[in-house]
Coordinates of C-alpha atoms in Angstrom, one line a residue:
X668 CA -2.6 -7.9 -39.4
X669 CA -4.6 -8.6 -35.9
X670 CA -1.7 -11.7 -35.4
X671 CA 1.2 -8.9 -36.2
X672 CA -0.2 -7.0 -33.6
X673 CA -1.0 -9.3 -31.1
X674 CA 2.6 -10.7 -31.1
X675 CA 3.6 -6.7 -31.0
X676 CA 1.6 -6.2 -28.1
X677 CA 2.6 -9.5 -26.3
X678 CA 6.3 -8.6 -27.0
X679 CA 6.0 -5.0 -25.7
X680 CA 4.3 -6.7 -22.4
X681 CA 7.2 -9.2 -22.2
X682 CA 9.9 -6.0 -22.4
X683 CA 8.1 -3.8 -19.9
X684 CA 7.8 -6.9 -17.2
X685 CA 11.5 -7.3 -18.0
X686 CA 12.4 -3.5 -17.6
X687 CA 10.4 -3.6 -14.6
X688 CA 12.0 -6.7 -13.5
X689 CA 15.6 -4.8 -13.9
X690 CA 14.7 -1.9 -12.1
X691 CA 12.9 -3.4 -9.2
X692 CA 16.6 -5.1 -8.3
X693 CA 18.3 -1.9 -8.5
X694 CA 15.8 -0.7 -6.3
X695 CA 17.0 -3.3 -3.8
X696 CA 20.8 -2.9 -4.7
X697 CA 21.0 0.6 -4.8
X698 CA 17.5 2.6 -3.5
X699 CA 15.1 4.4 -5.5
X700 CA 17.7 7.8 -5.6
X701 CA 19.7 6.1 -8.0
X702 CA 17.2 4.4 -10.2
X703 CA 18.7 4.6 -13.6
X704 CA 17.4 4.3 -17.2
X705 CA 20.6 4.0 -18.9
X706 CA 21.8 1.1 -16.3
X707 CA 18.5 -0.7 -16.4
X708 CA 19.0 -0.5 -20.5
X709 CA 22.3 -1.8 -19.9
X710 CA 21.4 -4.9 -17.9
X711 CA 18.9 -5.9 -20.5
X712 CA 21.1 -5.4 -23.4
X713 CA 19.0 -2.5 -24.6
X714 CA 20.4 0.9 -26.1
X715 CA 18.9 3.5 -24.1
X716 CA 16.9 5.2 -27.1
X717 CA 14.5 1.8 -27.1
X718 CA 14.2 2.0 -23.4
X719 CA 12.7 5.2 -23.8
X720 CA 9.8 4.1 -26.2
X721 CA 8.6 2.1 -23.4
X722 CA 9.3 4.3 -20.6
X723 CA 10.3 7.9 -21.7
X724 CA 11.8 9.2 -17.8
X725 CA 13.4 7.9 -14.6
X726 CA 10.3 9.1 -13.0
X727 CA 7.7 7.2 -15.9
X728 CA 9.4 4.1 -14.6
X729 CA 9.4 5.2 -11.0
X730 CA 5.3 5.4 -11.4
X731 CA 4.8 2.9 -12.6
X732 CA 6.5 0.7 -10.0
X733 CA 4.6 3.0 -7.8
X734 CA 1.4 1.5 -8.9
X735 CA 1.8 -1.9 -9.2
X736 CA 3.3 -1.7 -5.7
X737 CA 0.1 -0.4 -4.3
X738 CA -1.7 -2.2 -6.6
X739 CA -0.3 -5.2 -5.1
X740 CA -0.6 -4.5 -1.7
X741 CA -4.3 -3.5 -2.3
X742 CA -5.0 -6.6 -3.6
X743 CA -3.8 -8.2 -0.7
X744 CA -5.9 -5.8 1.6
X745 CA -9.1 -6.6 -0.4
X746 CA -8.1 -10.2 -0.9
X747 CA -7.7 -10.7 3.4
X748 CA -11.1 -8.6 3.8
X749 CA -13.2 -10.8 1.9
X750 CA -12.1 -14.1 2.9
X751 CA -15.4 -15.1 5.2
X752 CA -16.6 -11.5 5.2
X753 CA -20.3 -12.3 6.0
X754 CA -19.3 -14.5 9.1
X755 CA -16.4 -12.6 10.3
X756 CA -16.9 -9.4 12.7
X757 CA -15.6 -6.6 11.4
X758 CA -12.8 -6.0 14.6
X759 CA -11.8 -9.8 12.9
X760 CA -11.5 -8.8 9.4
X761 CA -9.7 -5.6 10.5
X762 CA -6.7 -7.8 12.4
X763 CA -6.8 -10.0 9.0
X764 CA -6.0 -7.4 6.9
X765 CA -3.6 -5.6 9.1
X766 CA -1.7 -8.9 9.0
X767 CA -1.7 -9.5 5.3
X768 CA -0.8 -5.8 5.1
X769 CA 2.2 -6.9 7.4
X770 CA 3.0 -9.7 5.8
X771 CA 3.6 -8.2 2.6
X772 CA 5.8 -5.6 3.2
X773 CA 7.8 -8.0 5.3
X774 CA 8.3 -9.9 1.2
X775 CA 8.5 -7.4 -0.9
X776 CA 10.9 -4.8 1.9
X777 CA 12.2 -2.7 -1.4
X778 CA 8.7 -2.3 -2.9
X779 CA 7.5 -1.1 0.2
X780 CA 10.4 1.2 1.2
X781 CA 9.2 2.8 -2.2
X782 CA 5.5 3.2 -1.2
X783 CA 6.0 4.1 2.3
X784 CA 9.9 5.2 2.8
X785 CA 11.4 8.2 2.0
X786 CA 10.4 10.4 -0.3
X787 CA 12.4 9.9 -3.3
X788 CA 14.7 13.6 -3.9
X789 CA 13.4 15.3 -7.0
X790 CA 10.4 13.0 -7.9
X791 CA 6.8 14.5 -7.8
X792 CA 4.0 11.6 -7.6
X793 CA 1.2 11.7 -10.4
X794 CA -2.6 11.4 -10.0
X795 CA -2.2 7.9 -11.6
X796 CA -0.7 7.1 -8.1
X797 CA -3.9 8.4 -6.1
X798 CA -6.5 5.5 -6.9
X799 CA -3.9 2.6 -6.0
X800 CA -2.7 4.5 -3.3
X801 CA -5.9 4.7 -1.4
X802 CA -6.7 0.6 -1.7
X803 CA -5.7 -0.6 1.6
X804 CA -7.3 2.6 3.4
X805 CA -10.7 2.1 1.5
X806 CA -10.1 -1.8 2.6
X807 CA -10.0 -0.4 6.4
X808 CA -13.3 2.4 5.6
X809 CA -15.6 -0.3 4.3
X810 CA -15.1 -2.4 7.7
X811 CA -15.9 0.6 9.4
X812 CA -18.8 1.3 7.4
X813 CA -19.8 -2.4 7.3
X814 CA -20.1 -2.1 11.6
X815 CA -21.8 1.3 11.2
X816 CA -24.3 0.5 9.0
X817 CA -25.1 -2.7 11.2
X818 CA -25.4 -0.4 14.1
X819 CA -22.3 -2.3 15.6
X820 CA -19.7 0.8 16.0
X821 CA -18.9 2.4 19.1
X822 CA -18.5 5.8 17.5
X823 CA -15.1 7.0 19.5
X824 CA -14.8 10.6 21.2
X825 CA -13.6 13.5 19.4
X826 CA -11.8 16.3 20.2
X827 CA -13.7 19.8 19.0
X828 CA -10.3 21.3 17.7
X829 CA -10.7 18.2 14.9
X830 CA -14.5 18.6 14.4
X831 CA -13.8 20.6 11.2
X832 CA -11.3 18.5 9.7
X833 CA -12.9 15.3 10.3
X834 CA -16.2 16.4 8.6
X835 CA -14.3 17.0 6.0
X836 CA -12.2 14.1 5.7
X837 CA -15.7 12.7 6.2
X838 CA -17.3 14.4 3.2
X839 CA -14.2 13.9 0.4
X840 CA -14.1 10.2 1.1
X841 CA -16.4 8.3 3.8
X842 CA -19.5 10.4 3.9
X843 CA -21.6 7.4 5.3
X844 CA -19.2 7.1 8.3
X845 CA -19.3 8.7 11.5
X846 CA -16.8 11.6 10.8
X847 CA -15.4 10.4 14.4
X848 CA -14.6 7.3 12.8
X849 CA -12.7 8.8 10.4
X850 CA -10.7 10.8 12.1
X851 CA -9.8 7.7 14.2
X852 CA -9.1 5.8 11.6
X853 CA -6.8 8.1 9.7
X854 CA -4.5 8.0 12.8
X855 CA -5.2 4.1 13.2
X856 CA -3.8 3.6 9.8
X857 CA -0.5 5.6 9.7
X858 CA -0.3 3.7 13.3
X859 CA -0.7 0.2 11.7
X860 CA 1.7 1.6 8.9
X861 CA 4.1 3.0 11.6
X862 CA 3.9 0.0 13.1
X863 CA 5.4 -1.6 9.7
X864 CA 8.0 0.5 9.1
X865 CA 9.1 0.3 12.4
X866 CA 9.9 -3.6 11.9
X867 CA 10.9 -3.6 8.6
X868 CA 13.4 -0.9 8.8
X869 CA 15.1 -2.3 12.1
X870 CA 13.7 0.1 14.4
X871 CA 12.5 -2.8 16.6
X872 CA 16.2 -4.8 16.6
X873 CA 17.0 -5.5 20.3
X874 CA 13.8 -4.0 21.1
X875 CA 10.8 -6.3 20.5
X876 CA 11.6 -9.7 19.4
X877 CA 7.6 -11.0 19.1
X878 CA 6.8 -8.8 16.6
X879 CA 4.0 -10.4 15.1
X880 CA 2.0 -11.0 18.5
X881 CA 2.9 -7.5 19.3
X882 CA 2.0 -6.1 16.0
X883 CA -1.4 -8.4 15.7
X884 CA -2.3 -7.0 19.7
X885 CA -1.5 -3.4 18.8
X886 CA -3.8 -4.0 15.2
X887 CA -7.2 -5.0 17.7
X888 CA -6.1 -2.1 20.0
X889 CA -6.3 0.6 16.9
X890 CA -9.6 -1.6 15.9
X891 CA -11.5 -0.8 18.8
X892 CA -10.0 3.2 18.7
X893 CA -11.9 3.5 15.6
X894 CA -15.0 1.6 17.4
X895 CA -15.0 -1.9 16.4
X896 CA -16.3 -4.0 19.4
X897 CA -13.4 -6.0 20.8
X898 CA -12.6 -9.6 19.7
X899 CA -11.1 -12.1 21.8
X900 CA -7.2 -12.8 21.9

């Protein structure tokens, strides 16, 4: 019985990377919007009905692409952070993983545009999303809290009006860092992902044309807002 359900289990894997699969090119053919079961059945030579016993909604599959989309660019972020971590500074490892950030939305455009485009009409994220969503933003905390707890951040200025909300931001998810270094570092990070979106979805055409020096400059720029000391060029 045990090798009947192992080759179940492997089979059902096999279909759900396949279904996966299907969907992730109509996200790139046709957007997220118009995601369908029935097509991605279709495609795979599925009737609709055994589509559903793997994923039983448009928005079940839309989840789960979700997650392994942040998934994957978490693993990147935590991947890029500890390469040399205990002889890089942390300004360094910041620029690293800003660039592997980068670097993978520039691959995987579609996946991204999911993650970080527009909201897609009629679809209400999960908690399952909330874990994978916050990788890359814990990635960017514990280099903060690395130079903190070695004494080693310039804790940047705050303005009263933000007092209350960054001890709060502070206490639901970096209570060991200055809550002036969070506030900074929320805006650094929808910075460094404005900074993405503004590439990958052709914002910067005509406009800049060395986007990686500019983006990598701009990256040590929000590291020292949040008070990492400065690295040389």
């Amino acid at each position: 019985m045990s090798t009947i359900r192992g080759a179940r289990e492997r089979a059902r894997i096999e279909v759900t990377a396949a279904i996966k699969d299907e969907a992730r090119k109509q996200l790139a053919e046709e957007g997220a919007a118009k995601l369908s079961l029935r097509a991605v059945a279709r495609e795979l030579g599925m009737v609709s009905s055994a589509l559903y016993r793997y994923f039983p909604s448009r928005d079940d599959l839309l989840t789960a692409l979700i997650v392994d989309a942040f998934d994957a660019i978490g693993a990147v972020a935590e991947r890029a952070a500890g390469e040399r971590a205990e002889t890089v500074p942390p300004a360094e490892r910041w620029i690293t993983v800003a660039c592997a950030v980068r670097a993978w939305g520039l691959a995987h455009p579609h996946e991204y545009a999911l993650i970080y485009g527009s909201p897609v009409p009629g679809y209400i994220a999960p908690m399952d999303t909330v874990g994978p969503a916050s990788r890359v933003g814990l990635v960017f905390i514990d280099i903060v809290r690395t130079a903190s707890r070695a004494e080693d951040l310039a804790v940047p200025s705050l303005a009263p009006e933000l007092r209350s909300d960054a001890e709060r931001m502070a206490a639901d998810f970096a209570p060991d860092v200055p809550p002036a270094a969070v506030a900074a570092l929320v805006a650094a990070w929808a910075q460094l992902f404005g900074l993405i979106s503004f590439e990958l979805f052709g914002q910067f055409n005509r406009v800049v044309e060395a986007r990686e020096p500019l983006f990598r400059q701009a990256a040590g720029d929000l590291a020292r807002s949040v008070g990492l000391r400065a690295v040389k060029p």
